[in-house]
Short mmCIF file of C-alpha atoms in Angstrom, two decimals:
data_model
loop_
_atom_site.label_atom_id
_atom_site.label_comp_id
_atom_site.label_asym_id
_atom_site.label_seq_id
_atom_site.Cartn_x
_atom_site.Cartn_y
_atom_site.Cartn_z
CA MET A 1 0.69 270.56 276.45
CA ALA A 2 -2.81 270.10 275.09
CA ASP A 3 -3.79 270.33 271.45
CA GLU A 4 -5.73 273.59 271.00
CA ASN A 5 -7.44 272.35 267.78
CA ASN A 6 -8.72 269.16 269.43
CA PRO A 7 -12.30 269.05 270.78
CA ALA A 8 -11.07 266.98 273.74
CA LYS A 9 -8.78 269.73 275.00
CA GLY A 10 -6.32 268.81 277.69
CA VAL A 11 -6.44 265.02 277.32
CA ARG A 12 -3.53 264.49 274.90
CA GLY A 13 -0.89 265.06 277.56
CA ARG A 14 2.58 264.69 276.07
CA LEU A 15 1.59 262.41 273.22
CA PRO A 16 2.68 263.49 269.72
CA ALA A 17 -0.09 265.04 267.62
CA TRP A 18 -1.87 262.89 265.03
CA PRO A 19 -0.69 261.67 262.55
CA ARG A 20 2.17 259.85 264.36
CA ASN A 21 4.08 256.61 264.20
CA ALA A 22 3.52 253.59 266.42
CA LEU A 23 4.91 254.03 269.97
CA ASN A 24 6.80 251.45 271.98
CA ASN A 25 5.97 250.30 275.49
CA SER A 26 8.57 252.52 277.22
CA VAL A 27 7.13 255.71 275.68
CA ILE A 28 3.60 254.63 276.59
CA ALA A 29 4.69 253.86 280.18
CA ALA A 30 6.33 257.28 280.49
CA GLU A 31 3.15 258.96 279.21
CA GLN A 32 1.04 256.98 281.70
CA ALA A 33 3.33 258.05 284.59
CA TYR A 34 3.15 261.69 283.49
CA ARG A 35 -0.66 261.54 283.36
CA LYS A 36 -0.73 260.06 286.84
CA ARG A 37 1.46 262.85 288.25
CA SER A 38 -0.50 265.57 286.42
CA SER A 39 -3.95 264.20 287.40
CA LEU A 40 -4.92 263.66 283.74
CA PRO A 41 -7.15 260.84 282.50
CA LEU A 42 -5.12 257.65 282.30
CA LEU A 43 -4.75 255.67 279.10
CA THR A 44 -6.99 252.64 278.84
CA GLU A 45 -5.95 249.28 277.44
CA ALA A 46 -7.69 250.20 274.15
CA ASP A 47 -5.78 253.51 274.00
CA MET A 48 -2.43 251.78 274.62
CA GLU A 49 -3.17 249.15 271.97
CA ALA A 50 -4.03 251.93 269.48
CA LEU A 51 -0.75 253.69 270.29
CA ARG A 52 1.21 250.47 269.72
CA THR A 53 -0.42 249.85 266.36
CA GLY A 54 -0.25 253.49 265.20
CA GLN A 55 -4.06 254.01 265.19
CA PRO A 56 -5.79 257.29 266.17
CA LEU A 57 -7.27 257.56 269.67
CA TRP A 58 -10.95 258.20 270.29
CA TRP A 59 -10.52 261.98 270.61
CA GLU A 60 -8.48 262.08 267.43
CA GLN A 61 -11.19 260.45 265.35
CA GLU A 62 -13.84 262.42 263.38
CA ASN A 63 -16.73 261.90 265.81
CA GLY A 64 -14.51 262.40 268.92
CA THR A 65 -16.88 260.48 271.23
CA PRO A 66 -15.43 258.36 274.02
CA PRO A 67 -16.05 254.60 273.89
CA PRO A 68 -19.02 253.39 275.95
CA ALA A 69 -18.19 252.14 279.39
CA ALA A 70 -18.61 248.43 279.97
CA ALA A 71 -21.83 247.51 281.79
CA PRO A 72 -21.35 245.88 285.18
CA ALA A 73 -21.98 242.17 285.18
CA ALA A 74 -25.15 240.95 286.85
CA PRO A 75 -24.62 239.07 290.09
CA VAL A 76 -24.96 235.34 289.73
CA ALA A 77 -26.61 233.35 292.49
CA ALA A 78 -24.26 230.85 293.97
CA ALA A 79 -25.42 227.25 293.64
CA PRO A 80 -25.50 225.20 296.81
CA ALA A 81 -22.26 223.38 297.27
CA ALA A 82 -22.44 219.65 296.97
CA PRO A 83 -21.05 217.62 299.83
CA PRO A 84 -17.50 216.62 299.17
CA ALA A 85 -17.08 213.13 297.98
CA PRO A 86 -14.57 211.00 299.77
CA VAL A 87 -11.31 210.90 297.89
CA ALA A 88 -9.22 207.81 297.90
CA ALA A 89 -5.51 208.34 298.37
CA ALA A 90 -3.76 207.76 295.11
CA ALA A 91 -0.43 206.09 294.97
CA PRO A 92 2.47 208.52 294.40
CA PRO A 93 3.82 208.55 290.87
CA ALA A 94 6.82 206.42 290.28
CA PRO A 95 10.09 208.33 289.78
CA PRO A 96 11.17 208.61 286.17
CA ALA A 97 13.57 205.95 285.16
CA ALA A 98 17.08 207.03 284.33
CA SER A 99 17.63 207.39 280.64
CA THR A 100 19.82 204.70 279.17
CA THR A 101 19.92 206.18 275.68
CA ILE A 102 23.29 207.33 274.38
CA SER A 103 23.09 210.24 271.97
CA PRO A 104 24.91 210.13 268.62
CA GLU A 105 27.18 212.94 269.78
CA VAL A 106 28.36 210.92 272.77
CA GLN A 107 28.76 207.84 270.58
CA LYS A 108 31.14 209.84 268.41
CA MET A 109 33.07 210.91 271.55
CA VAL A 110 33.38 207.30 272.66
CA ALA A 111 34.44 206.16 269.18
CA ALA A 112 37.14 208.88 269.11
CA GLY A 113 38.94 207.00 271.89
CA LYS A 114 39.50 210.07 274.09
CA LYS A 115 40.23 209.27 277.72
CA TRP A 116 37.60 210.90 279.93
CA SER A 117 37.75 211.45 283.69
CA LYS A 118 35.10 212.43 286.20
CA SER A 119 36.34 216.01 286.24
CA SER A 120 36.11 216.14 282.43
CA ILE A 121 32.53 214.90 282.56
CA ALA A 122 31.70 217.48 285.25
CA ALA A 123 33.18 220.24 283.06
CA GLU A 124 31.16 218.97 280.04
CA ASN A 125 27.95 219.04 282.10
CA ALA A 126 28.77 222.59 283.26
CA ARG A 127 29.29 223.65 279.64
CA ARG A 128 25.97 222.09 278.61
CA LYS A 129 24.23 223.83 281.50
CA ARG A 130 25.62 227.23 280.45
CA ASN A 131 24.52 226.65 276.87
CA ASN A 132 21.05 225.31 277.85
CA LEU A 133 21.82 221.85 276.49
CA ILE A 134 20.73 218.47 277.79
CA PRO A 135 23.25 217.22 280.38
CA LEU A 136 24.91 213.82 280.12
CA ASN A 137 22.88 211.01 281.62
CA ASP A 138 24.30 208.15 283.67
CA ALA A 139 24.60 205.82 280.68
CA GLU A 140 26.53 208.42 278.65
CA ALA A 141 28.80 209.23 281.61
CA SER A 142 29.56 205.53 282.14
CA ALA A 143 30.25 205.06 278.41
CA LEU A 144 32.70 207.99 278.39
CA LEU A 145 34.44 206.65 281.50
CA GLY A 146 34.66 203.20 279.95
CA GLU A 147 32.71 201.61 282.80
CA PRO A 148 29.73 199.22 282.55
CA TYR A 149 26.43 200.89 283.29
CA THR A 150 24.04 199.26 285.78
CA SER A 151 20.55 200.71 285.94
CA ALA A 152 18.92 201.25 289.33
CA PRO A 153 16.11 198.79 290.26
CA ALA A 154 12.57 200.10 290.15
CA ALA A 155 11.12 201.32 293.44
CA ALA A 156 8.62 199.06 295.21
CA PRO A 157 4.96 200.15 294.94
CA VAL A 158 3.56 201.97 297.93
CA ALA A 159 0.33 200.63 299.44
CA ALA A 160 -2.72 202.91 299.75
CA VAL A 161 -2.96 204.48 303.20
CA ALA A 162 -6.56 205.72 303.21
CA ALA A 163 -9.88 203.94 302.70
CA ALA A 164 -12.48 205.32 300.29
CA ALA A 165 -15.00 206.05 303.05
CA VAL A 166 -12.53 207.87 305.31
CA PRO A 167 -11.48 211.45 304.51
CA ALA A 168 -7.91 211.83 303.37
CA ALA A 169 -7.07 214.32 306.15
CA ALA A 170 -8.01 211.82 308.88
CA ALA A 171 -6.02 208.93 307.41
CA PRO A 172 -2.78 208.07 309.22
CA LYS A 173 0.40 208.41 307.26
CA ALA A 174 2.28 205.21 306.69
CA ALA A 175 6.00 205.44 307.18
CA ALA A 176 7.71 204.27 304.02
CA PRO A 177 10.97 202.40 304.57
CA ALA A 178 14.02 204.24 303.33
CA ALA A 179 15.28 202.70 300.12
CA THR A 180 18.96 202.02 300.08
CA ALA A 181 20.80 201.97 296.82
CA PRO A 182 22.68 198.72 296.28
CA GLN A 183 26.39 198.70 295.61
CA GLY A 184 27.31 199.70 292.05
CA THR A 185 24.11 201.64 291.28
CA SER A 186 24.12 205.19 289.90
CA VAL A 187 23.78 207.96 292.50
CA ALA A 188 21.98 211.23 291.72
CA ARG A 189 24.37 214.14 291.20
CA SER A 190 22.98 216.57 293.75
CA GLY A 191 23.71 217.79 297.25
CA GLU A 192 26.32 219.94 298.94
CA SER A 193 29.24 217.85 297.73
CA THR A 194 28.39 218.35 294.04
CA ARG A 195 27.22 221.96 294.23
CA TYR A 196 30.64 223.26 293.16
CA VAL A 197 31.10 220.85 290.21
CA GLY A 198 31.60 222.82 287.00
CA THR A 199 32.20 226.10 288.83
CA PRO A 200 35.47 227.87 289.72
CA ALA A 201 35.26 226.28 293.20
CA VAL A 202 36.04 222.77 291.91
CA GLY A 203 38.68 221.14 294.09
CA THR A 204 38.49 223.69 296.89
CA SER A 205 38.52 222.73 300.54
CA LYS A 206 34.82 223.65 300.90
CA ALA A 207 33.72 221.18 298.24
CA ALA A 208 36.07 218.52 299.60
CA LYS A 209 34.78 219.00 303.14
CA ALA A 210 31.16 218.71 301.98
CA ALA A 211 31.98 215.43 300.24
CA GLY A 212 33.68 214.02 303.32
CA VAL A 213 37.19 214.27 301.85
CA ALA A 214 40.05 215.68 303.90
CA ALA A 215 41.13 219.10 302.66
CA THR A 216 44.58 219.26 301.13
CA GLY A 217 47.24 221.55 302.56
CA PRO A 218 49.75 221.71 305.43
CA ASP A 219 48.70 220.56 308.87
CA ASP A 220 48.01 223.28 311.40
CA SER A 221 50.77 222.02 313.67
CA PRO A 222 52.79 224.21 316.10
CA VAL A 223 55.80 223.98 313.78
CA ASN A 224 53.81 225.32 310.80
CA GLN A 225 52.29 228.04 312.96
CA GLN A 226 55.76 229.11 314.06
CA ARG A 227 56.96 229.16 310.46
CA ARG A 228 54.02 231.32 309.40
CA ARG A 229 54.70 233.74 312.27
CA PHE A 230 58.36 233.95 311.27
CA VAL A 231 57.46 234.66 307.64
CA TRP A 232 54.97 237.37 308.58
CA ALA A 233 57.48 238.90 311.00
CA ALA A 234 60.11 239.02 308.23
CA VAL A 235 57.61 240.63 305.83
CA GLY A 236 56.63 243.18 308.47
CA ALA A 237 60.28 244.03 309.23
CA PHE A 238 61.02 244.44 305.52
CA LEU A 239 58.07 246.77 304.98
CA THR A 240 58.95 248.75 308.13
CA ALA A 241 62.54 249.25 306.96
CA TRP A 242 61.37 250.47 303.56
CA PHE A 243 58.86 252.80 305.19
CA LEU A 244 61.55 254.33 307.42
CA ALA A 245 63.87 254.73 304.44
CA PHE A 246 61.07 256.41 302.49
CA PHE A 247 60.29 258.70 305.43
CA ARG A 248 64.00 259.53 305.93
CA PHE A 249 64.14 260.76 302.33
CA PHE A 250 62.03 263.80 303.28
CA LEU A 251 64.17 264.83 306.29
CA PRO A 252 66.98 267.38 305.81
CA ARG A 253 70.54 266.05 305.77
CA THR A 254 72.69 268.13 308.11
CA LEU A 255 76.47 267.84 308.27
CA PHE A 256 77.82 268.72 311.71
CA GLU A 257 81.39 270.06 311.54
CA PRO A 258 83.64 271.15 314.42
CA ALA A 259 83.74 274.82 315.36
CA THR A 260 86.26 276.95 313.52
CA SER A 261 86.97 279.15 316.57
CA PHE A 262 87.95 277.57 319.90
CA LYS A 263 90.20 278.03 322.97
CA ILE A 264 93.21 275.84 323.64
CA GLY A 265 94.32 277.04 327.11
CA TYR A 266 96.86 279.51 328.47
CA PRO A 267 100.30 280.26 326.95
CA GLU A 268 101.96 278.92 330.12
CA ASP A 269 100.53 275.47 329.36
CA TYR A 270 102.92 274.96 326.42
CA GLY A 271 106.66 274.43 326.47
CA LEU A 272 109.24 274.81 323.74
CA GLY A 273 108.68 272.61 320.70
CA VAL A 274 105.66 271.01 319.05
CA ASP A 275 102.54 269.98 321.04
CA THR A 276 100.24 267.48 319.27
CA LYS A 277 97.40 267.09 321.82
CA TRP A 278 94.90 268.97 319.61
CA GLN A 279 95.70 267.07 316.41
CA GLN A 280 92.78 264.59 316.60
CA LYS A 281 90.14 267.10 317.73
CA TYR A 282 91.01 270.27 315.81
CA ARG A 283 93.74 269.15 313.35
CA ILE A 284 96.32 271.66 314.65
CA TRP A 285 99.75 271.66 316.26
CA VAL A 286 100.80 274.25 318.83
CA ASP A 287 104.41 275.27 318.21
CA ARG A 288 106.40 277.40 320.69
CA THR A 289 109.77 279.01 319.98
CA PRO A 290 111.79 281.25 322.32
CA ASP A 291 110.07 284.43 321.08
CA ARG A 292 106.58 283.40 319.86
CA ILE A 293 103.71 280.88 319.89
CA PHE A 294 101.93 279.96 316.64
CA VAL A 295 99.50 277.27 315.47
CA ILE A 296 100.24 275.10 312.40
CA TYR A 297 97.22 273.79 310.49
CA ALA A 298 97.93 270.04 310.00
CA ARG A 299 97.38 269.79 306.26
CA CYS A 300 99.99 268.90 303.67
CA THR A 301 100.21 271.52 300.94
CA HIS A 302 100.70 268.82 298.30
CA LEU A 303 97.37 266.92 298.28
CA GLY A 304 95.87 267.74 301.69
CA CYS A 305 96.96 264.70 303.73
CA THR A 306 97.68 264.96 307.45
CA PRO A 307 101.45 264.67 308.15
CA ASP A 308 102.93 262.93 311.22
CA TRP A 309 105.23 264.57 313.76
CA LYS A 310 108.50 262.64 314.12
CA PRO A 311 110.08 263.75 317.45
CA SER A 312 113.19 261.63 316.88
CA GLU A 313 113.82 263.32 313.52
CA ASN A 314 112.47 266.74 314.62
CA LYS A 315 110.33 267.07 311.50
CA PHE A 316 106.85 266.53 310.02
CA LYS A 317 106.56 263.69 307.51
CA CYS A 318 103.61 263.20 305.16
CA PRO A 319 102.75 259.47 304.83
CA CYS A 320 101.15 259.92 301.39
CA HIS A 321 103.98 261.10 299.12
CA GLY A 322 106.91 261.70 301.45
CA SER A 323 106.80 265.49 301.84
CA GLY A 324 108.95 266.71 304.73
CA TYR A 325 108.59 269.83 306.92
CA ASP A 326 110.83 271.16 309.70
CA SER A 327 109.60 271.90 313.24
CA GLU A 328 108.09 275.22 312.11
CA GLY A 329 106.17 273.66 309.17
CA VAL A 330 108.48 274.83 306.39
CA ASN A 331 108.91 272.29 303.59
CA PHE A 332 112.35 271.05 302.72
CA GLU A 333 111.80 267.69 300.92
CA GLY A 334 109.25 265.90 298.80
CA PRO A 335 106.65 267.27 296.38
CA ALA A 336 105.16 269.83 298.80
CA PRO A 337 105.19 273.21 296.98
CA ARG A 338 105.16 275.51 300.04
CA PRO A 339 105.10 275.49 303.88
CA MET A 340 102.04 274.45 305.86
CA ASP A 341 99.51 277.16 306.74
CA ARG A 342 99.21 278.80 310.15
CA ALA A 343 95.91 279.62 311.91
CA LYS A 344 95.00 282.95 313.42
CA VAL A 345 95.73 283.19 317.18
CA GLU A 346 94.93 285.86 319.78
CA LEU A 347 94.39 286.16 323.51
CA SER A 348 90.80 286.08 324.71
CA PRO A 349 89.60 288.37 327.54
CA ASP A 350 90.12 285.56 330.08
CA GLY A 351 93.79 285.16 329.01
CA GLN A 352 93.43 281.91 327.01
CA ILE A 353 94.68 281.38 323.47
CA LEU A 354 91.82 281.74 320.96
CA VAL A 355 92.40 279.92 317.64
CA ASP A 356 90.42 280.61 314.43
CA VAL A 357 91.11 278.08 311.64
CA SER A 358 88.83 279.93 309.24
CA LYS A 359 91.60 282.51 308.86
CA LEU A 360 94.86 280.95 307.60
CA TYR A 361 98.22 282.62 306.91
CA GLN A 362 100.30 281.26 304.01
CA TRP A 363 103.71 281.54 302.44
CA PRO A 364 103.12 281.06 298.69
CA LYS A 365 106.02 279.89 296.60
CA GLY A 366 108.00 282.80 295.23
CA GLN A 367 105.94 285.39 297.20
CA PRO A 368 106.36 287.20 300.54
CA SER A 369 105.53 285.26 303.69
CA GLN A 370 102.47 286.05 305.86
CA PHE A 371 103.92 284.31 308.92
CA ASN A 372 105.01 287.64 310.42
CA ASP A 373 101.60 289.34 310.03
CA ASP A 374 99.59 290.33 313.07
CA GLY A 375 97.42 287.43 314.19
CA SER A 376 99.71 284.73 312.84
CA TYR A 377 101.55 284.39 316.18
CA LEU A 378 101.65 285.51 319.85
CA ARG A 379 104.75 287.06 321.38
CA THR A 380 106.02 285.45 324.55
#
């Protein structure tokens, strides 16, 4: 979007028209990227500085002439290089001595009488590191621990290993003996064993292993392995049982009941009296008299209990409340209000007795009996 009233048409890009406020670096960078994509002249350092300070650019000024290009610098003849002078090997700088100064802040901590431990000092150093403060030196740490501080002896000077006339590259390197710290001296807090000091990994098995300390925890013995396997097996069995119970919740619950219509054999299979062989399976008694066969449904008319047949007494006796029925199921004692019901019976095409307990014949109290209706008995 160029400025039509500007003599330098097409060079403004997306910059706001003059007069405008000073622009920040992000807006200038976005304008420079847009110019690069659109093949427009890029902003120079002078243009960007003018945009930052809120000054007009060269095409926005009254004369509208671009600034002169800088003249290329004249080549300078290289002077002949002087032969390198032999350099004598300088002795390595001595390591800085450990500070033995105790700050006033630490002096106040010591005077307060607080009992410090090594872990407390490590946590204090971690806090100082997070806050960009000077960490505790060895003297301050020893003062907080209540221990005497012994400074490390100065390192022995190292002899020069190269002569002045021999180039440094050709000089053999002298092997310096490894300095061993005497007992009781301060050791630098660095290395793998102290990497986790002041971090959430303090006291973990990784830090303890790096420091050469045995990791805490149960031994990986066969007994512990067996215990862990037992625990995991118990957890797996518990979760499996809950999963099966959860899955069973979505399955339909079907109640399987015995058939209401069934065959019980031929009439010749039954003699006079009460036959109880179908009591457990179908809850019926087959009763035969000299002139008929009928089926009594084994349910007390008082509260629905199943009576017992007493052959010695020739009667049915309910064990719940003492209701008594004769051999044909007619009540004569106890709280039973009426005789027991009779199921529908008929002969099937193959000559067997077909019983249907879904159709029951009753004799309500004070009403006519249904025991003589068709289907309530078979004539013999």
